[in-house]
Short mmCIF file of C-alpha atoms in Angstrom, two decimals:
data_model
loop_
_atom_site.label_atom_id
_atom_site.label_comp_id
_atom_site.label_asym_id
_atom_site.label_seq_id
_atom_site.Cartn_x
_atom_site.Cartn_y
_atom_site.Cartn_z
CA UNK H 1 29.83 41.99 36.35
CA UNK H 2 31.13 42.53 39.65
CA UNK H 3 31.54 46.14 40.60
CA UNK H 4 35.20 47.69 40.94
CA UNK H 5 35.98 50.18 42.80
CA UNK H 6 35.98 54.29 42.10
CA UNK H 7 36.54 57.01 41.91
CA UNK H 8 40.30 56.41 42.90
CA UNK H 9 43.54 58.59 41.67
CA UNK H 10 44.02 57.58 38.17
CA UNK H 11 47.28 55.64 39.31
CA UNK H 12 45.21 53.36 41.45
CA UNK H 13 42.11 53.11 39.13
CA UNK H 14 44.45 52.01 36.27
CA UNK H 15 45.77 49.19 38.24
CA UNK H 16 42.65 47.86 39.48
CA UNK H 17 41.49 47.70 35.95
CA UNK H 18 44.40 45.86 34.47
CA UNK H 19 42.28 42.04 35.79
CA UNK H 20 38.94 43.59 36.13
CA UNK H 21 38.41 41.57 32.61
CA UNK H 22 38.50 38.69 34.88
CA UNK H 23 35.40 39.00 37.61
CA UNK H 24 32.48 38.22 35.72
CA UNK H 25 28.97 36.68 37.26
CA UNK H 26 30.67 33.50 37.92
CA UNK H 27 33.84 35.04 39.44
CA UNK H 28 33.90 37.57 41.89
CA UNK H 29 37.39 36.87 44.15
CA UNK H 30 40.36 37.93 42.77
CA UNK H 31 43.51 39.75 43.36
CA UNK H 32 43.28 43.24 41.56
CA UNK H 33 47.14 44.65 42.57
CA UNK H 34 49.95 42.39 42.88
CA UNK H 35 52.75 44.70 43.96
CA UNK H 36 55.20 46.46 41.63
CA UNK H 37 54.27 44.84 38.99
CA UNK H 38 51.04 46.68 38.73
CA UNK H 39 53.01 49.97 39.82
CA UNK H 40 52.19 49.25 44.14
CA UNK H 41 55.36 48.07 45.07
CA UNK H 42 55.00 45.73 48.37
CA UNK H 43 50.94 46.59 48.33
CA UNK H 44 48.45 43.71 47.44
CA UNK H 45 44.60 44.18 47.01
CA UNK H 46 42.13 41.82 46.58
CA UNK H 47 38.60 41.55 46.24
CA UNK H 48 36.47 39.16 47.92
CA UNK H 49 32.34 39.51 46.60
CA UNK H 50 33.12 43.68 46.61
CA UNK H 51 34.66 43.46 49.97
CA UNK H 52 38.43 44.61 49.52
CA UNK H 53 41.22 43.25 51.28
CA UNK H 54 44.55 45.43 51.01
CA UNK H 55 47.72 43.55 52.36
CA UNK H 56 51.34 45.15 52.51
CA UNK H 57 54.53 43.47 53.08
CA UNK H 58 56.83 46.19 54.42
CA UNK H 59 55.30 49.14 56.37
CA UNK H 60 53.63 48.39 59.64
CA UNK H 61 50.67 50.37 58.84
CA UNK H 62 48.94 51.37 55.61
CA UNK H 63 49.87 54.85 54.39
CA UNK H 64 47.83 57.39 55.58
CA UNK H 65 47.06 58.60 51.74
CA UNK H 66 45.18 55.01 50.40
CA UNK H 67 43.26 54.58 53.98
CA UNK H 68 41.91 58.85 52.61
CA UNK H 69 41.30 56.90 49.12
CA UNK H 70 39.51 53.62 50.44
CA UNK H 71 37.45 55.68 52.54
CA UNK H 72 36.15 57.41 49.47
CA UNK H 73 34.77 54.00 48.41
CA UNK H 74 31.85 53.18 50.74
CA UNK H 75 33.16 49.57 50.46
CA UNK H 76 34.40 47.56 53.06
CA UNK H 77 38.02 47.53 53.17
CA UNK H 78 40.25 45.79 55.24
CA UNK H 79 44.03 45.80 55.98
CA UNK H 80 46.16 43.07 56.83
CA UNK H 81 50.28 43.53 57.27
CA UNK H 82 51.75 40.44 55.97
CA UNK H 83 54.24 39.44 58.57
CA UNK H 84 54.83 36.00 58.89
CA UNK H 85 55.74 36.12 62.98
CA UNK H 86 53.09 37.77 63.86
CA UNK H 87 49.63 36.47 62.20
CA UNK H 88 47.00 38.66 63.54
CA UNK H 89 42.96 38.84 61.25
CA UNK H 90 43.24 41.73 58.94
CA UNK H 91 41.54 44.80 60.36
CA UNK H 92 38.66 47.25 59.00
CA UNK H 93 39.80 50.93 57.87
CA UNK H 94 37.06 51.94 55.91
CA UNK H 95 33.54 50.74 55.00
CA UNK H 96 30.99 49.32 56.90
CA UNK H 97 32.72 46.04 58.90
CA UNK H 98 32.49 42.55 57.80
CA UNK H 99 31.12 40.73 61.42
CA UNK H 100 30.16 37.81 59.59
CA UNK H 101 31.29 35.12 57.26
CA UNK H 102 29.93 35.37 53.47
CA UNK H 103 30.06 33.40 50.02
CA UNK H 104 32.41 34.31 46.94
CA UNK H 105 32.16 33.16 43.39
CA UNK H 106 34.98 31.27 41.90
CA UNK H 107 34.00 29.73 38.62
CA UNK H 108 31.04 29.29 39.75
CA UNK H 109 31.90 27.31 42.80
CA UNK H 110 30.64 28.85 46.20
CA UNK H 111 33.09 29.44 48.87
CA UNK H 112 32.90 30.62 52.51
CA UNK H 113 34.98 33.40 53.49
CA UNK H 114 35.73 35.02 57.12
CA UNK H 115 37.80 38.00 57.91
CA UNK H 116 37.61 37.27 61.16
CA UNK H 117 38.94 33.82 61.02
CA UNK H 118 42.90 35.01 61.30
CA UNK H 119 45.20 35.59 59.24
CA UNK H 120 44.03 33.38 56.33
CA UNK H 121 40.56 34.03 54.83
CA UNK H 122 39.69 31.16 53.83
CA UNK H 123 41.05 30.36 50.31
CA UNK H 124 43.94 31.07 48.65
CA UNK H 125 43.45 32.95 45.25
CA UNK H 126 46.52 31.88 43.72
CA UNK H 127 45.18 28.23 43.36
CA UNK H 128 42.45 29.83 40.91
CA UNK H 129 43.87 28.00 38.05
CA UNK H 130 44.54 24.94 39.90
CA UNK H 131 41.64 24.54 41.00
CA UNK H 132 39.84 24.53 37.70
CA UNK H 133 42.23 22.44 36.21
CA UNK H 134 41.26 19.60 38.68
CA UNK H 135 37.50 19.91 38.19
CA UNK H 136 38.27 19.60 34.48
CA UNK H 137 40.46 16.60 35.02
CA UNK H 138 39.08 14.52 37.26
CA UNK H 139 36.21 11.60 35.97
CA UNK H 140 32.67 11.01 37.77
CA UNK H 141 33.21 7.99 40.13
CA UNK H 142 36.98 8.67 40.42
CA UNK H 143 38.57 9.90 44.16
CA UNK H 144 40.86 12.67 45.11
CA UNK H 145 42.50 12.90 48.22
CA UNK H 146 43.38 16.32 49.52
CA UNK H 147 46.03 16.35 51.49
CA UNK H 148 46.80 19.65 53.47
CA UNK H 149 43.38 20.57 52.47
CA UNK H 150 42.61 23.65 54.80
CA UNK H 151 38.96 24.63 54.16
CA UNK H 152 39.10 22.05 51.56
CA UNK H 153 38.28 24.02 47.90
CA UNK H 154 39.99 21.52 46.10
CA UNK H 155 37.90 18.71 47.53
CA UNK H 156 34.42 20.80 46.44
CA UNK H 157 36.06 21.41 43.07
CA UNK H 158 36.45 17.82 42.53
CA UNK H 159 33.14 16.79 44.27
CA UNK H 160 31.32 18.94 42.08
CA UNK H 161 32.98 16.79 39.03
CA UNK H 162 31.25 13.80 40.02
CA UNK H 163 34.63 12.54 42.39
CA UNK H 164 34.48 10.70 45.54
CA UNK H 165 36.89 12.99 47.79
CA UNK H 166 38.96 12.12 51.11
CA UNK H 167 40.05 15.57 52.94
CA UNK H 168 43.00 15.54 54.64
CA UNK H 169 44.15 18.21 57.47
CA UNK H 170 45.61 19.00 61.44
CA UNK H 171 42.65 20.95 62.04
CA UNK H 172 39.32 19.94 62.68
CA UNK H 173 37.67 23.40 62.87
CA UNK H 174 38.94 23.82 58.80
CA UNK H 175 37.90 19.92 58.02
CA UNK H 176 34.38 21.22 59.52
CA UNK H 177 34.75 24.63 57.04
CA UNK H 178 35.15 22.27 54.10
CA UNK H 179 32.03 20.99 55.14
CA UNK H 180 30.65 24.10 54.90
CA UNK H 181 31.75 24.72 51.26
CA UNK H 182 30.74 21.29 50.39
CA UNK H 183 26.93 22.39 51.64
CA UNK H 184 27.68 25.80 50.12
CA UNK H 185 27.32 23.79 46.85
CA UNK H 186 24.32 21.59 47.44
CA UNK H 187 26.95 18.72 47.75
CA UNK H 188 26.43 15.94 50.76
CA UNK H 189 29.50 15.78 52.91
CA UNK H 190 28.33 12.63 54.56
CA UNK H 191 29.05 11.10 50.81
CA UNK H 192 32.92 12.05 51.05
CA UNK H 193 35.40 11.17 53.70
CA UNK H 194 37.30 14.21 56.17
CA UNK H 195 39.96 12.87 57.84
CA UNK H 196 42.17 14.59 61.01
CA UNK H 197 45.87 14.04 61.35
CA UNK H 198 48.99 14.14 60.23
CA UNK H 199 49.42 14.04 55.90
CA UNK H 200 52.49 11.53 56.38
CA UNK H 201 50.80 9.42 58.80
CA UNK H 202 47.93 9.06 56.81
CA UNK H 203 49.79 8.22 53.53
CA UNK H 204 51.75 5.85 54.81
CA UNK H 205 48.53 4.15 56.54
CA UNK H 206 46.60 4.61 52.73
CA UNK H 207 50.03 2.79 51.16
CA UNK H 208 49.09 -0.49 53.93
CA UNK H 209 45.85 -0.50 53.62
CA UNK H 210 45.91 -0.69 49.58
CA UNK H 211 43.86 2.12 48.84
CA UNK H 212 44.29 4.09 46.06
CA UNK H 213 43.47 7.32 44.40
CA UNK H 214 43.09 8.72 40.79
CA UNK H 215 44.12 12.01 41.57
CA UNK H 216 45.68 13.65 44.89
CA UNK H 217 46.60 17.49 45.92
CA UNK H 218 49.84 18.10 47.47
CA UNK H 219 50.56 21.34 48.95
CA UNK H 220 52.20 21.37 52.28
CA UNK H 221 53.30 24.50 54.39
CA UNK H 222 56.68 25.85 54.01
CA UNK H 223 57.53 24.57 57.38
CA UNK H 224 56.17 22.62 59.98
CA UNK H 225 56.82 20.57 62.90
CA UNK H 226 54.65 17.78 64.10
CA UNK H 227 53.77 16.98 67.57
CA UNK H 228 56.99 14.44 68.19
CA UNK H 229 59.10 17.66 67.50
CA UNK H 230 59.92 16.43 63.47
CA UNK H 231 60.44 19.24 61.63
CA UNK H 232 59.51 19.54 58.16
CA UNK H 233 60.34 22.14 55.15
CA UNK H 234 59.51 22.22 51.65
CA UNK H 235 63.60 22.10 50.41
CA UNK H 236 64.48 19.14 52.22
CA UNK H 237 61.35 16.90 52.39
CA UNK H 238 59.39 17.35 49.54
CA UNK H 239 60.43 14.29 47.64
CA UNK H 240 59.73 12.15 50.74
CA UNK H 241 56.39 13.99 50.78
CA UNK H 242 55.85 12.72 47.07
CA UNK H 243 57.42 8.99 47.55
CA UNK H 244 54.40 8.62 50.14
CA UNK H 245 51.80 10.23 47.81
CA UNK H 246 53.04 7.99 44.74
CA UNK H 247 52.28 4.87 46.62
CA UNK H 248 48.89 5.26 46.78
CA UNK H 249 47.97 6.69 43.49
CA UNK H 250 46.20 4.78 40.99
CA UNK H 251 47.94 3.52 37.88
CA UNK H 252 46.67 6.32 35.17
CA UNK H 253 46.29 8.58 38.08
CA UNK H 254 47.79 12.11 38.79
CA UNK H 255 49.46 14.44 41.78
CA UNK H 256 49.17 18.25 41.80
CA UNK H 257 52.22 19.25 43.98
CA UNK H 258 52.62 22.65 45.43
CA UNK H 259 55.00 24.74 46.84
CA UNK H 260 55.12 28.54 47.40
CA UNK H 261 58.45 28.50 49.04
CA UNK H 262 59.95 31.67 47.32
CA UNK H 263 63.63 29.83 48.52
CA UNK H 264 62.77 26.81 45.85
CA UNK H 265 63.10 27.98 42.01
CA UNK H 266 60.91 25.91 39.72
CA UNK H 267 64.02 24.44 38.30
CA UNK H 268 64.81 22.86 42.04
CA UNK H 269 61.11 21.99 42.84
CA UNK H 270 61.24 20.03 38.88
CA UNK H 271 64.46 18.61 40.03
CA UNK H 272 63.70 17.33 43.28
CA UNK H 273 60.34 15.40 41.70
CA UNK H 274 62.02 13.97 38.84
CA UNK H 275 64.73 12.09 41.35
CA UNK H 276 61.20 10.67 42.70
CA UNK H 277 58.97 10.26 40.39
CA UNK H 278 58.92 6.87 37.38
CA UNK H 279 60.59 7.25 34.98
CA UNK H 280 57.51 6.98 32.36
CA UNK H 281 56.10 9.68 34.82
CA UNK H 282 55.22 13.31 32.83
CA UNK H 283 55.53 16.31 34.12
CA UNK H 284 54.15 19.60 33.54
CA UNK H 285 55.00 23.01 34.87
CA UNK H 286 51.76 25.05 35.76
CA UNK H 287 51.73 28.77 35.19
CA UNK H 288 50.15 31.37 38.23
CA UNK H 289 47.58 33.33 37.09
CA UNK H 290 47.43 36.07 34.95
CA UNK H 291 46.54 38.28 37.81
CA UNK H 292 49.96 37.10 39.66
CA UNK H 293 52.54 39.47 37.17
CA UNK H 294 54.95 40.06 40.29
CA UNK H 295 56.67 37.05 41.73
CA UNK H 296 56.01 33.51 40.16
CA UNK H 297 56.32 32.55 43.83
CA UNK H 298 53.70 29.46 43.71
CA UNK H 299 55.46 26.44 42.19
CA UNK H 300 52.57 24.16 40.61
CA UNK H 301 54.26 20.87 38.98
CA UNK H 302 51.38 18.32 37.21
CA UNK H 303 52.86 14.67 37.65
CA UNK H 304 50.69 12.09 35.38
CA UNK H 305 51.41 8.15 35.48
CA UNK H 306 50.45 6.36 32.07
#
C-alpha cells in the first residue's frame, strides 16, 4: 500500500483519505484532492510514487499555512500554479528535491515521470480509466494508433495487450519518452511504429495509403495552430478531426475521442460526433474517475463500428 501522507490538520488528512482506497501495490499515481469538492476549493494534490504535487488555480503562490503543513511531511512536495499563459515546471517547497526522472505504478503499467520536464509531468491522471479500458479492449495482433500521443501511455497500455501500436505526435523529444515507457515495460519499441508530424496530415496520408486500424486514441489539445498558421480548436474542428480518424479504422474497430475543453458540455461533444459518425455507429459516454468529484471537465465518448 502506498504510503499517504501525515500527520496533517484533520481537514486535510480527511481529504487525502477520501481515494486513498485507490493506491494499492499496483497503483501508486493518483490525484488525492480535486478542489472543492473534497473541501480545497481551487487546490489540487496529487501523488506521484509518494512524491506530492500540489497545483492551484487562483492564487499566485501557495498559502503560506499548507507550505508550514507539507513541510511537516518529509516528502517531496512540489507546487505548480496552473496558469495556462504562463507554463513554467512546478517548483519544490518542501522535501528533499526531485533532480531526476522516476517510475510510477498505474495498474501495473510503469511510467516515467519528470518534474523537471515543464509544465506537464508526463501523464495525465485523468486518463486512468481510459487507459485501462483500452488494454482490456484491444485483441493480441490488433493495432492502435495514437494520435496526439505525448509520452505515449496509451500506446504501452495497448502494447502490453499484445497490439501492434503506431504513435503519433509534433514532438520528437515525447515520441522518444514513449520509448522510454515502452522499455519501462520490457516491451521492444523497434516492434511498434513512432511517427513525427502533424495528426491531420498523417490521417489523411493513412486514409491513401489503405491502412487501417482496430482501435485509435483521439485526444487533441484545446487549441492549436500548425506551422502554415491553421488554427485549430476542439468546438469547431472536432468532427473534421473524427471524419479523418473514421477513414482509417477497421470495420469492427473503435475510436476513443477526447476532449477536456471545459467550453464543450458532453451533450455538444455527443452532438458534434453523432453528425459524423455511421449511423450503425454506438456510442458510449465514459465517466472520469472516481477521484475527479469536482468538474466532469474531461469529455471521453467510446465510438464502436459493428
Amino acid at each position: 500500500m502506498a504510503k499517504l501522507p501525515s500527520p496533517l490538520p484533520t481537514d486535510l488528512q480527511y481529504a487525502l483519505g477520501r481515494h486513498a482506497h485507490l493506491l494499492d501495490d499496483t497503483t501508486d499515481a493518483i490525484r488525492l484532492i480535486d478542489g472543492a469538492a473534497d473541501g480545497f476549493p481551487d487546490l489540487i494534490l496529487e501523488t506521484f510514487a509518494n512524491r506530492l504535487l500540489v497545483s492551484t488555480r487562483r492564487d499566485s503562490a501557495l498559502p503560506l499555512s499548507l507550505r508550514r503543513d507539507f513541510s511537516s511531511l518529509g516528502q517531496s512536495v512540489y507546487w505548480k500554479h496552473l496558469d495556462q499563459h504562463q507554463k513554467t515546471s512546478p517548483e519544490p517547497i518542501a522535501g528533499p528535491p526531485v533532480e531526476e526522472p522516476f517510475a510510477i505504478l498505474e495498474n501495473g503499467i510503469r511510467y516515467r515521470i519528470d518534474f523537471a520536464a515543464g509544465y506537464s509531468q508526463g501523464i495525465f491522471l485523468d486518463q486512468r480509466l481510459n487507459r485501462l479500458r483500452v488494454r482490456e479492449t484491444i485483441q493480441p495482433g490488433q493495432t492502435l494508433l495514437n494520435t496526439f500521443a505525448y509520452t505515449g501511455a496509451f500506446s504501452v497500455a495497448a502494447a502490453l495487450a499484445g497490439a501492434t501500436t503506431t504513435t503519433l505526435d509534433l514532438s520528437q523529444p515525447y515520441l522518444d519518452w514513449a520509448r522510454e515507457n515502452f522499455q519501462l515495460n520490457g516491451l521492444t519499441a523497434d516492434e511498434h511504429y513512432f511517427c513525427k508530424g502533424d495528426t491531420f496530415h498523417w490521417l489523411q496520408r493513412f486514409a491513401k495509403q489503405g491502412r487501417r486500424f482496430d482501435g485509435i486514441v483521439l485526444d487533441p489539445p484545446t487549441f492549436s495552430r500548425d506551422k502554415k498558421g491553421k488554427v485549430f480548436t476542439v468546438e469547431k474542428d472536432y468532427g473534421h478531426l473524427l471524419d479523418l480518424a473514421l477513414s482509417c479504422l477497421q470495420p469492427g474497430g473503435w475510436i476513443l475521442a477526447c476532449t477536456n475543453c471545459r467550453q464543450l458540455s458532453t451533450d455538444r461533444f455527443l452532438a458534434d460526433l453523432k453528425a459524423v459518425a455511421p449511423r450503425e455507429a454506438a456510442i458510449e459516454v465514459l465517466p472520469m474517475p472516481p477521484e475527479y468529484p469536482d468538474e466532469p471537465y474531461l469529455k471521453s465518448l467510446w465510438l464502436s463500428l459493428p
